[in-house]
């Protein structure tokens, strides 16, 4: 069986969790003896990186006496920028082949910029994952670029969420027919292979091949069930996982990960409806057996030794060369200024040319390891930390009962995420929270869907319910309002809103959406316990909340500044509020509708506003239009007032306390 060159790509969007599907595919291909590379980032830079590495290998064959690895940054930069001055950083004058070497480097630059590389694709198999539909543009661009990287007789495979939800649209935009769903039957890629890719352990090493760092790390990722018994119209699970699979073994996969990559602190499970599984008791027991029972602690393993062990064994040189470098730098930063060992470490790094992640070599890393190992062991004193289990997709409040809540409480669950997507589910939701608190669970979280068929008032009520439950039960509930985006194009819209983030629900408007986003900007996207904090952000009641939705956006974004400004030059939320109320009380219905249409469009065009002669209306619109640009314009008086406000130490302290 010939070794294939396999490239796995995640488009360069921002996301919290690593691509589990690609991690399983990496395991699959490595099991078959293939060379696997993972990339997330600018694909143009990746192409230049590959050309630069090829150039270095050719230069090594001509002049092996020169340490070409140290010149990688300069060669890469020269190819990317075409700046001849960069060549001065590459010293090959001592070689008798100096003219040939310079020619090789210039040829590499021309190879990229002429597009010649497109005629010589490198990869036998390219796999591209996809995620949310609103990442459409960057995803389609990635797929179309990936088409240039696969050999004529190779294969480009596109899968994941977007590809499964909109396969026809993806095929039309790229010419590639996507794979729909999960790889849960043998022979999906190679007919002669009996491996079921979806059941394989994850290859954690690929995460060290890239610069991007996923916010959720140091965890086991996986499923103990697949699919969902519900068919919610706003959810993609019924398309992605149409068959409900009640049990997927967990323990053996975790054992495999520990043996190869080391132990992880937390357990992040992405089951879509775990309480619907008839195997729930068995799943909970397996979670406990894996070391995630209530109160279980985690002691950080020796990641330093594990990284160098895997580098020596050739598990994934591209990844572990970077991982080992990071371990060394992390150790140095920990010791710098605190121990004499920092100087020893720094001197060793200099001796073995451990200076830059792009130039460090495997040989030098393995040579420095025996020098640094005793230093690491001397200072490595891990302390026990609490482990956590997170059913990340949430649990179904309608399925809670005393028995399954007792089981949930027996594991190290934190937070317990309970879905609260609709105000109609309030009785089931409150019952689920109360049952959980009775069993000792104190930390909760949920995503609150809005901009679907709900009203703004319903969002406020759901948020208020959580704040009140926190006060009543002495618990912590973090709410994350999540804006609904269609997952399919809809025939009644001229624009395909599934491919962007511009969709406005039937009971919402652009101004209200922006107001919610502005509020969440100040709360860092979440709403926690604390009545005073909630009322400051969202209003004391529905009347204040609805008024807040109408308030100028910058009054919300810079709320403390404009409150201060109310007392300085009569230009703040209280003055806006008086003007707003007077308009609503005195103007006729037709005029009010015209005003509200402009405000709700969130487009304060001068031409639209100019047609109003009423001084009261002009004053009202002045709050929306006059300061929107002024607050960031250094020449404006408002900007200068903001600088004065920010520099006042007493004000800064009050602002910090209120955050």
XYZ file of C-alpha atoms in Angstrom:
659
model
C 0.000 0.000 0.000
C 1.553 3.298 -1.135
C 1.808 6.094 1.405
C -0.485 8.963 0.526
C 0.033 12.635 1.273
C -3.079 13.815 3.111
C -3.992 17.439 3.853
C -6.827 18.201 6.290
C -8.116 21.790 6.288
C -10.340 23.819 8.561
C -11.320 27.197 7.046
C -9.865 30.247 8.747
C -12.945 31.251 10.754
C -13.049 31.695 14.533
C -14.470 28.799 16.526
C -14.277 27.548 20.105
C -13.881 23.834 19.547
C -11.384 21.857 17.458
C -12.599 19.949 14.370
C -13.438 16.561 15.868
C -14.198 15.046 12.466
C -10.760 15.947 11.105
C -9.094 14.678 14.282
C -10.741 11.289 13.710
C -9.787 11.332 10.036
C -6.177 12.051 11.015
C -6.228 8.901 13.158
C -7.722 6.938 10.265
C -5.054 7.972 7.763
C -2.182 7.511 10.228
C -3.464 4.010 10.966
C -3.058 3.323 7.247
C 0.497 4.673 7.229
C -0.267 7.879 5.322
C 1.471 11.229 5.826
C -1.024 13.651 7.394
C -0.851 17.452 7.636
C -3.485 19.669 9.274
C -3.857 23.363 8.495
C -6.070 26.209 9.664
C -5.181 29.688 8.513
C -4.521 31.631 5.332
C -4.098 28.972 2.623
C -1.934 31.311 0.547
C 0.548 31.406 3.411
C 0.402 27.612 3.646
C 1.222 27.303 -0.054
C 4.201 29.644 0.391
C 5.280 27.649 3.445
C 5.352 24.438 1.390
C 7.277 26.108 -1.448
C 9.796 27.546 1.036
C 10.339 24.127 2.645
C 10.830 22.539 -0.766
C 13.336 25.265 -1.652
C 15.269 24.635 1.575
C 15.448 20.900 0.860
C 16.851 21.596 -2.613
C 19.409 24.013 -1.149
C 20.416 21.414 1.443
C 21.175 18.924 -1.310
C 23.449 21.471 -3.013
C 25.143 22.881 0.094
C 24.618 20.565 3.095
C 27.343 22.348 5.055
C 25.056 25.399 5.459
C 22.405 25.396 8.194
C 19.481 26.184 5.904
C 16.812 25.776 8.578
C 17.804 29.090 10.177
C 17.093 30.828 6.863
C 13.507 29.586 6.610
C 11.937 32.893 7.814
C 13.968 34.897 5.290
C 13.206 32.551 2.373
C 9.520 32.489 3.291
C 9.447 36.289 3.556
C 11.232 36.713 0.220
C 8.757 34.452 -1.588
C 5.793 36.229 0.010
C 6.953 39.843 -0.410
C 9.315 39.638 -3.436
C 11.588 42.140 -1.674
C 15.157 41.595 -2.835
C 16.564 43.154 0.340
C 15.425 40.069 2.258
C 18.009 37.995 0.370
C 20.731 39.853 2.258
C 19.697 37.911 5.386
C 20.580 34.614 3.681
C 24.314 33.908 3.801
C 25.364 31.327 1.219
C 28.501 33.154 0.036
C 30.787 30.434 1.438
C 29.391 27.829 -0.948
C 30.917 27.195 -4.350
C 27.332 26.928 -5.600
C 26.310 30.387 -4.431
C 24.939 31.427 -7.831
C 22.955 28.204 -8.137
C 21.627 28.638 -4.608
C 20.471 32.174 -5.293
C 18.833 30.898 -8.463
C 16.957 28.239 -6.465
C 15.577 30.868 -4.105
C 14.576 33.222 -6.931
C 12.974 30.296 -8.769
C 10.913 29.497 -5.666
C 9.626 33.071 -5.583
C 8.748 32.951 -9.285
C 7.172 29.505 -8.862
C 4.633 31.012 -6.482
C 3.911 34.339 -8.152
C 3.645 32.918 -11.681
C 1.079 30.393 -10.457
C 3.248 27.521 -11.677
C 2.504 25.690 -8.396
C -1.068 25.170 -9.589
C 0.246 22.791 -12.265
C 2.011 20.610 -9.694
C -0.395 19.831 -6.827
C 1.158 18.000 -3.894
C -1.660 16.123 -2.174
C -3.303 12.751 -2.839
C -6.224 13.452 -0.514
C -7.534 16.792 0.733
C -10.303 16.957 3.330
C -12.110 20.216 4.129
C -14.457 20.520 7.081
C -17.240 23.105 7.269
C -19.156 24.680 10.141
C -21.819 27.384 10.276
C -23.706 28.477 7.169
C -22.965 32.150 7.891
C -19.295 31.337 7.270
C -20.292 30.692 3.660
C -17.878 33.024 1.861
C -14.702 31.966 3.656
C -15.713 28.300 3.427
C -16.386 28.382 -0.312
C -13.128 30.282 -0.913
C -11.276 27.603 1.064
C -12.836 24.755 -0.923
C -12.066 26.419 -4.243
C -8.447 26.967 -3.207
C -8.224 23.379 -1.949
C -9.215 22.183 -5.426
C -5.869 23.518 -6.650
C -3.933 21.467 -4.097
C -5.126 17.950 -4.942
C -3.482 15.807 -7.615
C -5.438 15.029 -10.812
C -6.007 11.442 -9.687
C -6.459 12.442 -6.026
C -9.604 13.153 -4.048
C -11.078 16.260 -2.469
C -13.611 15.470 0.252
C -15.817 18.182 1.763
C -17.947 17.456 4.822
C -19.184 18.869 8.098
C -22.133 20.978 9.155
C -22.559 23.464 6.302
C -21.805 20.806 3.676
C -24.454 18.489 5.135
C -27.113 21.183 5.493
C -26.615 22.775 2.065
C -24.979 20.125 -0.147
C -26.593 21.339 -3.378
C -25.523 24.933 -2.791
C -21.951 23.856 -1.986
C -21.768 21.701 -5.107
C -23.102 24.538 -7.250
C -20.539 26.989 -5.825
C -17.521 24.658 -5.978
C -18.274 21.760 -8.303
C -17.563 19.383 -5.402
C -20.289 17.020 -4.208
C -20.069 17.074 -0.390
C -20.261 14.140 1.969
C -23.445 14.383 4.047
C -23.584 13.403 7.715
C -21.034 11.498 9.794
C -18.555 8.808 8.736
C -20.207 5.986 10.673
C -19.896 3.039 8.283
C -16.730 1.250 7.099
C -15.280 1.825 3.643
C -16.376 5.465 3.351
C -12.943 6.572 2.103
C -11.203 3.298 1.232
C -13.418 0.390 0.242
C -10.931 -2.149 1.609
C -10.802 -0.597 5.105
C -13.035 -1.807 7.937
C -12.350 1.145 10.267
C -15.414 3.177 11.278
C -14.002 6.689 11.326
C -16.625 8.156 13.666
C -15.677 5.608 16.337
C -11.922 6.244 16.180
C -10.023 8.117 18.919
C -9.090 11.705 18.187
C -5.620 12.687 16.995
C -4.809 15.508 19.423
C -1.389 16.067 17.894
C -2.751 17.916 14.865
C -3.824 20.832 17.086
C -0.146 21.648 17.641
C 0.494 21.966 13.907
C -1.235 25.336 13.702
C -0.920 28.790 15.256
C -4.641 29.045 16.046
C -5.478 28.200 19.658
C -8.959 26.880 20.384
C -10.471 28.508 23.493
C -11.719 25.140 24.757
C -8.622 23.011 25.306
C -7.205 20.413 27.716
C -10.329 18.278 27.412
C -11.495 14.979 26.009
C -13.975 15.672 23.207
C -16.558 13.189 22.079
C -20.031 11.699 22.047
C -21.728 9.023 24.117
C -24.806 9.136 21.870
C -25.722 10.561 18.483
C -28.776 12.321 17.134
C -31.897 13.615 18.855
C -35.496 12.485 19.301
C -36.712 16.046 18.574
C -37.059 17.674 15.164
C -36.802 21.356 16.069
C -37.112 23.428 12.861
C -34.284 25.802 13.823
C -31.829 22.952 14.478
C -29.575 21.057 12.047
C -29.173 17.867 14.101
C -31.931 15.971 12.282
C -29.963 16.497 9.048
C -26.495 15.887 10.451
C -27.414 12.923 12.646
C -30.803 11.664 11.413
C -30.667 8.357 13.307
C -30.703 8.409 17.101
C -27.871 6.208 18.396
C -28.415 5.770 22.159
C -24.942 4.592 23.156
C -21.365 5.022 21.960
C -18.641 3.509 24.210
C -16.376 6.100 25.800
C -13.861 4.406 28.070
C -11.665 2.684 25.490
C -11.355 5.854 23.429
C -10.222 7.831 26.468
C -7.686 5.137 27.353
C -6.264 5.365 23.833
C -5.944 9.147 24.085
C -4.184 8.917 27.468
C -1.661 6.391 26.166
C -0.784 8.410 23.079
C -1.279 12.065 24.011
C -1.537 12.199 27.784
C -4.366 12.787 30.203
C -6.766 15.711 29.728
C -8.415 17.708 32.510
C -12.071 17.952 31.457
C -14.650 15.943 29.531
C -16.609 17.820 26.872
C -19.450 15.743 25.437
C -21.380 16.944 22.411
C -24.420 14.668 22.685
C -27.489 16.404 21.333
C -30.022 14.799 23.684
C -28.296 12.651 26.273
C -31.372 12.274 28.521
C -33.253 10.587 25.667
C -30.844 7.649 25.741
C -32.152 4.438 27.352
C -28.478 3.749 28.158
C -28.166 6.877 30.300
C -27.365 4.912 33.488
C -24.601 3.031 31.677
C -23.191 6.248 30.193
C -23.039 7.945 33.600
C -21.266 4.949 35.128
C -18.749 4.982 32.291
C -18.105 8.691 32.860
C -17.433 7.957 36.538
C -15.146 5.040 35.633
C -13.161 7.408 33.403
C -12.345 9.550 36.451
C -15.096 12.154 36.206
C -17.231 11.389 39.235
C -18.382 14.187 41.501
C -15.389 15.659 43.324
C -12.785 13.880 41.189
C -9.534 15.781 40.817
C -7.048 16.128 37.980
C -3.293 16.230 38.428
C -1.491 17.643 35.418
C 0.688 14.934 33.839
C 4.246 15.539 32.694
C 3.488 17.084 29.297
C 7.166 17.961 28.827
C 8.318 14.335 28.740
C 5.296 13.253 26.686
C 5.986 15.845 23.999
C 9.632 14.821 23.623
C 8.723 11.128 23.757
C 6.290 11.555 20.865
C 8.811 13.647 18.935
C 11.449 10.932 19.329
C 8.990 8.252 18.202
C 7.974 10.244 15.123
C 4.295 10.415 16.094
C 3.852 13.730 14.268
C 7.087 15.663 13.741
C 5.351 18.764 12.378
C 3.255 18.999 15.554
C 5.700 17.874 18.221
C 8.526 20.041 16.966
C 6.240 22.985 17.724
C 4.928 21.440 20.956
C 8.425 20.815 22.335
C 9.488 24.351 21.468
C 6.445 25.734 23.311
C 7.181 23.544 26.331
C 10.733 24.908 26.494
C 9.621 28.530 26.153
C 6.891 27.993 28.757
C 9.431 26.536 31.191
C 11.781 29.459 30.626
C 9.014 32.026 31.169
C 8.032 30.250 34.374
C 11.588 30.367 35.745
C 12.726 33.756 34.420
C 13.539 36.085 37.283
C 12.730 33.396 39.863
C 15.465 30.780 39.574
C 19.109 30.467 38.513
C 17.973 27.562 36.363
C 16.515 30.130 33.980
C 20.040 31.171 32.964
C 21.081 27.539 32.454
C 18.007 26.980 30.326
C 18.566 30.145 28.290
C 22.202 29.261 27.642
C 21.184 25.764 26.507
C 18.574 27.250 24.169
C 21.287 29.414 22.638
C 23.743 26.523 22.352
C 21.215 24.298 20.596
C 19.723 27.097 18.456
C 16.280 26.882 20.060
C 15.380 30.432 19.066
C 12.356 30.428 16.789
C 9.472 28.044 16.247
C 9.952 28.201 12.475
C 13.659 27.317 12.531
C 14.024 24.871 15.409
C 14.958 21.353 14.271
C 13.968 17.944 15.580
C 17.616 16.965 16.080
C 18.394 20.008 18.218
C 15.265 19.508 20.294
C 16.176 15.902 21.035
C 19.733 16.963 21.899
C 18.604 19.626 24.376
C 16.052 17.367 26.067
C 18.490 15.555 28.444
C 19.814 18.953 29.535
C 16.375 20.372 30.342
C 14.671 17.260 31.705
C 16.135 17.544 35.255
C 15.298 21.270 35.353
C 11.688 20.549 34.430
C 11.382 17.737 36.979
C 12.858 19.968 39.676
C 10.198 22.636 39.173
C 7.224 20.507 38.077
C 4.874 20.464 41.078
C 1.325 20.028 39.808
C -1.541 20.682 42.210
C -4.848 18.780 42.121
C -7.595 20.640 40.273
C -11.302 19.993 40.045
C -12.415 18.125 36.951
C -15.522 19.104 35.013
C -17.962 17.372 32.691
C -19.829 19.518 30.188
C -22.704 18.288 28.019
C -21.981 21.170 25.713
C -25.098 20.992 23.543
C -27.364 21.177 26.568
C -29.854 18.771 28.114
C -33.579 18.585 27.440
C -35.588 20.092 30.319
C -38.678 18.124 29.266
C -36.946 14.827 30.093
C -35.836 15.656 33.644
C -36.947 13.411 36.485
C -35.663 12.639 39.964
C -33.760 9.553 38.814
C -31.774 11.051 35.936
C -31.033 14.209 37.929
C -29.508 12.068 40.695
C -27.311 10.466 38.041
C -26.267 13.855 36.639
C -25.401 14.992 40.159
C -23.130 11.961 40.616
C -20.643 13.222 38.013
C -18.426 16.319 38.000
C -20.861 18.291 35.876
C -20.204 22.011 35.620
C -22.006 23.801 34.270
C -25.246 21.931 33.687
C -26.584 23.398 30.458
C -30.373 23.268 30.204
C -32.043 24.436 27.005
C -34.424 27.409 27.376
C -35.149 28.318 23.755
C -38.810 29.221 24.158
C -40.835 30.881 26.899
C -43.437 28.122 26.485
C -40.928 25.685 27.992
C -40.780 27.699 31.232
C -42.573 25.121 33.456
C -40.293 22.292 32.310
C -37.216 24.503 32.540
C -37.909 25.739 36.064
C -38.726 22.190 37.175
C -35.399 20.969 35.753
C -33.457 23.672 37.592
C -35.240 23.033 40.891
C -34.759 19.261 40.678
C -31.064 19.810 39.953
C -30.590 22.211 42.867
C -32.283 19.693 45.157
C -29.561 17.187 44.198
C -26.761 19.653 44.915
C -26.032 21.058 41.441
C -25.270 24.760 41.759
C -23.758 25.871 38.448
C -25.932 26.221 35.351
C -25.718 27.702 31.895
C -27.938 27.959 28.871
C -28.222 29.408 25.418
C -31.318 31.553 24.944
C -32.380 31.525 21.310
C -33.733 34.872 20.140
C -34.647 36.500 16.819
C -36.587 33.371 15.812
C -40.359 33.488 16.440
C -39.985 35.028 19.884
C -40.468 38.671 20.815
C -37.907 40.933 22.514
C -40.147 40.934 25.585
C -39.933 37.133 25.770
C -36.140 37.288 25.741
C -36.214 39.738 28.648
C -38.604 37.515 30.611
C -36.388 34.442 30.133
C -33.329 36.391 31.254
C -35.256 37.715 34.257
C -36.390 34.206 35.194
C -32.764 33.091 35.386
C -31.724 36.083 37.502
C -34.654 35.512 39.868
C -33.863 31.790 40.148
C -30.277 32.676 41.061
C -31.490 34.898 43.896
C -34.145 32.482 45.111
C -32.099 29.269 44.996
C -28.619 30.627 45.702
C -27.194 29.245 42.467
C -25.322 30.549 39.447
C -26.985 30.567 36.019
C -25.113 32.077 33.094
C -27.344 32.909 30.151
C -25.914 33.276 26.662
C -28.423 34.941 24.305
C -27.848 33.357 20.896
C -29.135 35.082 17.768
C -31.018 32.831 15.378
C -29.700 32.482 11.834
C -31.532 30.421 9.194
C -29.729 27.238 8.180
C -31.466 27.075 4.800
C -32.314 29.667 2.185
C -35.966 30.673 2.216
C -37.925 31.313 -0.975
C -39.795 34.306 0.474
C -36.532 36.255 0.852
C -34.574 37.822 -2.003
C -31.363 37.438 0.023
C -30.055 34.087 1.231
C -29.773 34.941 4.919
C -28.292 31.539 5.738
C -25.009 32.772 4.223
C -24.625 35.842 6.429
C -25.636 37.182 9.843
C -28.185 39.725 8.632
C -31.444 37.851 9.232
C -34.064 39.748 11.246
C -36.871 37.733 12.877
C -40.549 38.541 12.359
C -40.863 40.269 15.752
C -37.496 41.996 15.654
C -35.849 44.845 13.765
C -32.285 45.907 13.083
C -32.213 48.479 15.894
C -33.384 45.975 18.503
C -30.793 43.430 17.369
C -28.037 46.031 17.588
C -29.263 47.103 21.041
C -29.082 43.521 22.352
C -25.615 43.129 20.851
C -24.506 46.424 22.417
C -25.779 45.317 25.837
C -24.059 41.944 25.487
C -20.875 43.728 24.477
C -20.802 45.333 27.926
C -21.617 42.016 29.661
C -19.053 40.074 27.566
C -21.782 38.045 25.893
C -23.250 36.487 29.016
C -25.766 37.395 31.690
C -25.087 36.079 35.183
C -26.549 36.406 38.642
C -27.072 39.741 40.345
C -30.326 41.673 40.137
C -28.717 45.115 40.237
C -26.300 44.203 37.443
C -29.119 42.789 35.313
C -31.369 45.791 35.833
C -28.539 48.172 34.983
C -27.920 46.306 31.729
C -31.460 45.328 30.658
C -33.791 47.546 32.669
C -35.846 47.089 35.839
C -38.947 45.985 33.953
C -40.317 45.497 30.446
C -41.048 49.210 30.072
C -37.422 50.150 30.759
C -36.185 47.276 28.579
C -38.286 48.352 25.586
C -37.090 51.919 26.041
C -33.524 50.638 26.170
C -34.016 48.929 22.811
C -34.917 52.311 21.304
C -31.981 54.112 22.946
C -29.076 55.311 20.747
C -26.533 52.532 20.384
C -23.555 54.510 21.635
C -25.470 55.411 24.811
C -25.542 51.667 25.500
C -21.962 50.952 24.452
C -20.567 53.865 26.506
C -23.257 53.872 29.167
C -21.190 55.230 32.077
C -19.674 57.996 29.974
C -23.032 59.246 28.714
C -24.556 59.032 32.182
C -21.737 61.294 33.327
C -22.334 63.517 30.309
C -25.957 64.029 31.368
C -24.661 66.225 34.178
C -21.943 67.929 32.134
C -23.540 69.205 28.937
C -27.112 67.853 28.955
C -26.354 65.202 26.349
C -26.974 61.742 27.756
C -29.571 59.002 28.246
C -31.783 60.998 30.629
C -32.063 63.888 28.192
C -32.717 61.457 25.334
C -35.342 59.696 27.466
C -37.236 62.928 28.161
C -37.213 63.831 24.485
C -38.243 60.305 23.449
C -41.167 60.199 25.858
C -42.358 63.630 24.798
C -42.295 62.541 21.140
C -44.262 59.392 21.907
C -46.804 61.353 23.961
C -47.379 64.356 21.677
C -46.827 63.316 18.055
C -49.583 61.909 15.865
C -49.523 58.200 14.981
C -48.429 58.693 11.376
C -45.439 60.838 12.365
C -44.482 58.435 15.139
C -44.529 55.589 12.630
C -42.213 57.506 10.291
C -39.798 58.182 13.146
C -39.880 54.597 14.392
C -39.314 53.216 10.893
C -36.086 55.220 10.662
C -34.938 54.262 14.159
C -35.787 50.585 13.681
C -33.902 50.470 10.377
C -30.851 51.706 12.326
C -30.016 53.875 9.336
C -29.954 57.547 10.262
C -29.475 58.992 6.818
C -29.344 62.812 6.781
C -31.751 62.965 3.849
C -34.381 60.976 5.727
C -34.051 63.133 8.813
C -33.951 66.476 6.952
C -37.610 66.294 5.967
C -38.718 66.811 9.579
C -39.157 70.467 10.617
C -40.412 69.816 14.135
C -37.667 70.950 16.610
C -38.574 68.113 18.972
C -37.998 65.502 16.258
C -34.750 67.173 15.230
C -33.575 67.030 18.832
C -34.507 63.344 19.046
C -32.515 62.420 15.952
C -29.563 64.497 17.154
C -29.008 61.892 19.861
C -28.770 59.163 17.221
C -26.775 60.917 14.532
C -24.566 63.676 15.928
C -22.301 61.561 18.128
C -22.071 58.267 16.215
C -18.840 59.340 14.530
C -17.862 62.144 16.880
C -17.007 59.857 19.775
C -14.097 58.358 17.798
C -13.047 61.568 16.043
C -10.069 63.205 17.851
C -11.139 66.597 16.490
C -14.604 66.523 18.070
C -15.627 67.969 21.437
C -17.295 64.675 22.341
C -14.038 62.804 21.836
C -12.222 65.261 24.105
C -14.885 64.851 26.787
C -14.463 61.073 26.543
C -10.709 61.450 27.085
C -11.406 63.650 30.111
C -13.821 61.042 31.478
C -11.429 58.127 30.906
C -8.518 59.906 32.586
C -10.415 60.720 35.787
C -9.196 58.181 38.420
C -12.353 58.282 40.563
C -14.583 57.715 37.553
C -12.357 54.905 36.291
C -12.595 53.171 39.680
C -16.392 53.430 39.758
C -16.596 52.145 36.196
C -14.402 49.159 37.070
C -16.581 48.259 40.072
C -19.737 48.378 37.967
C -18.433 46.071 35.242
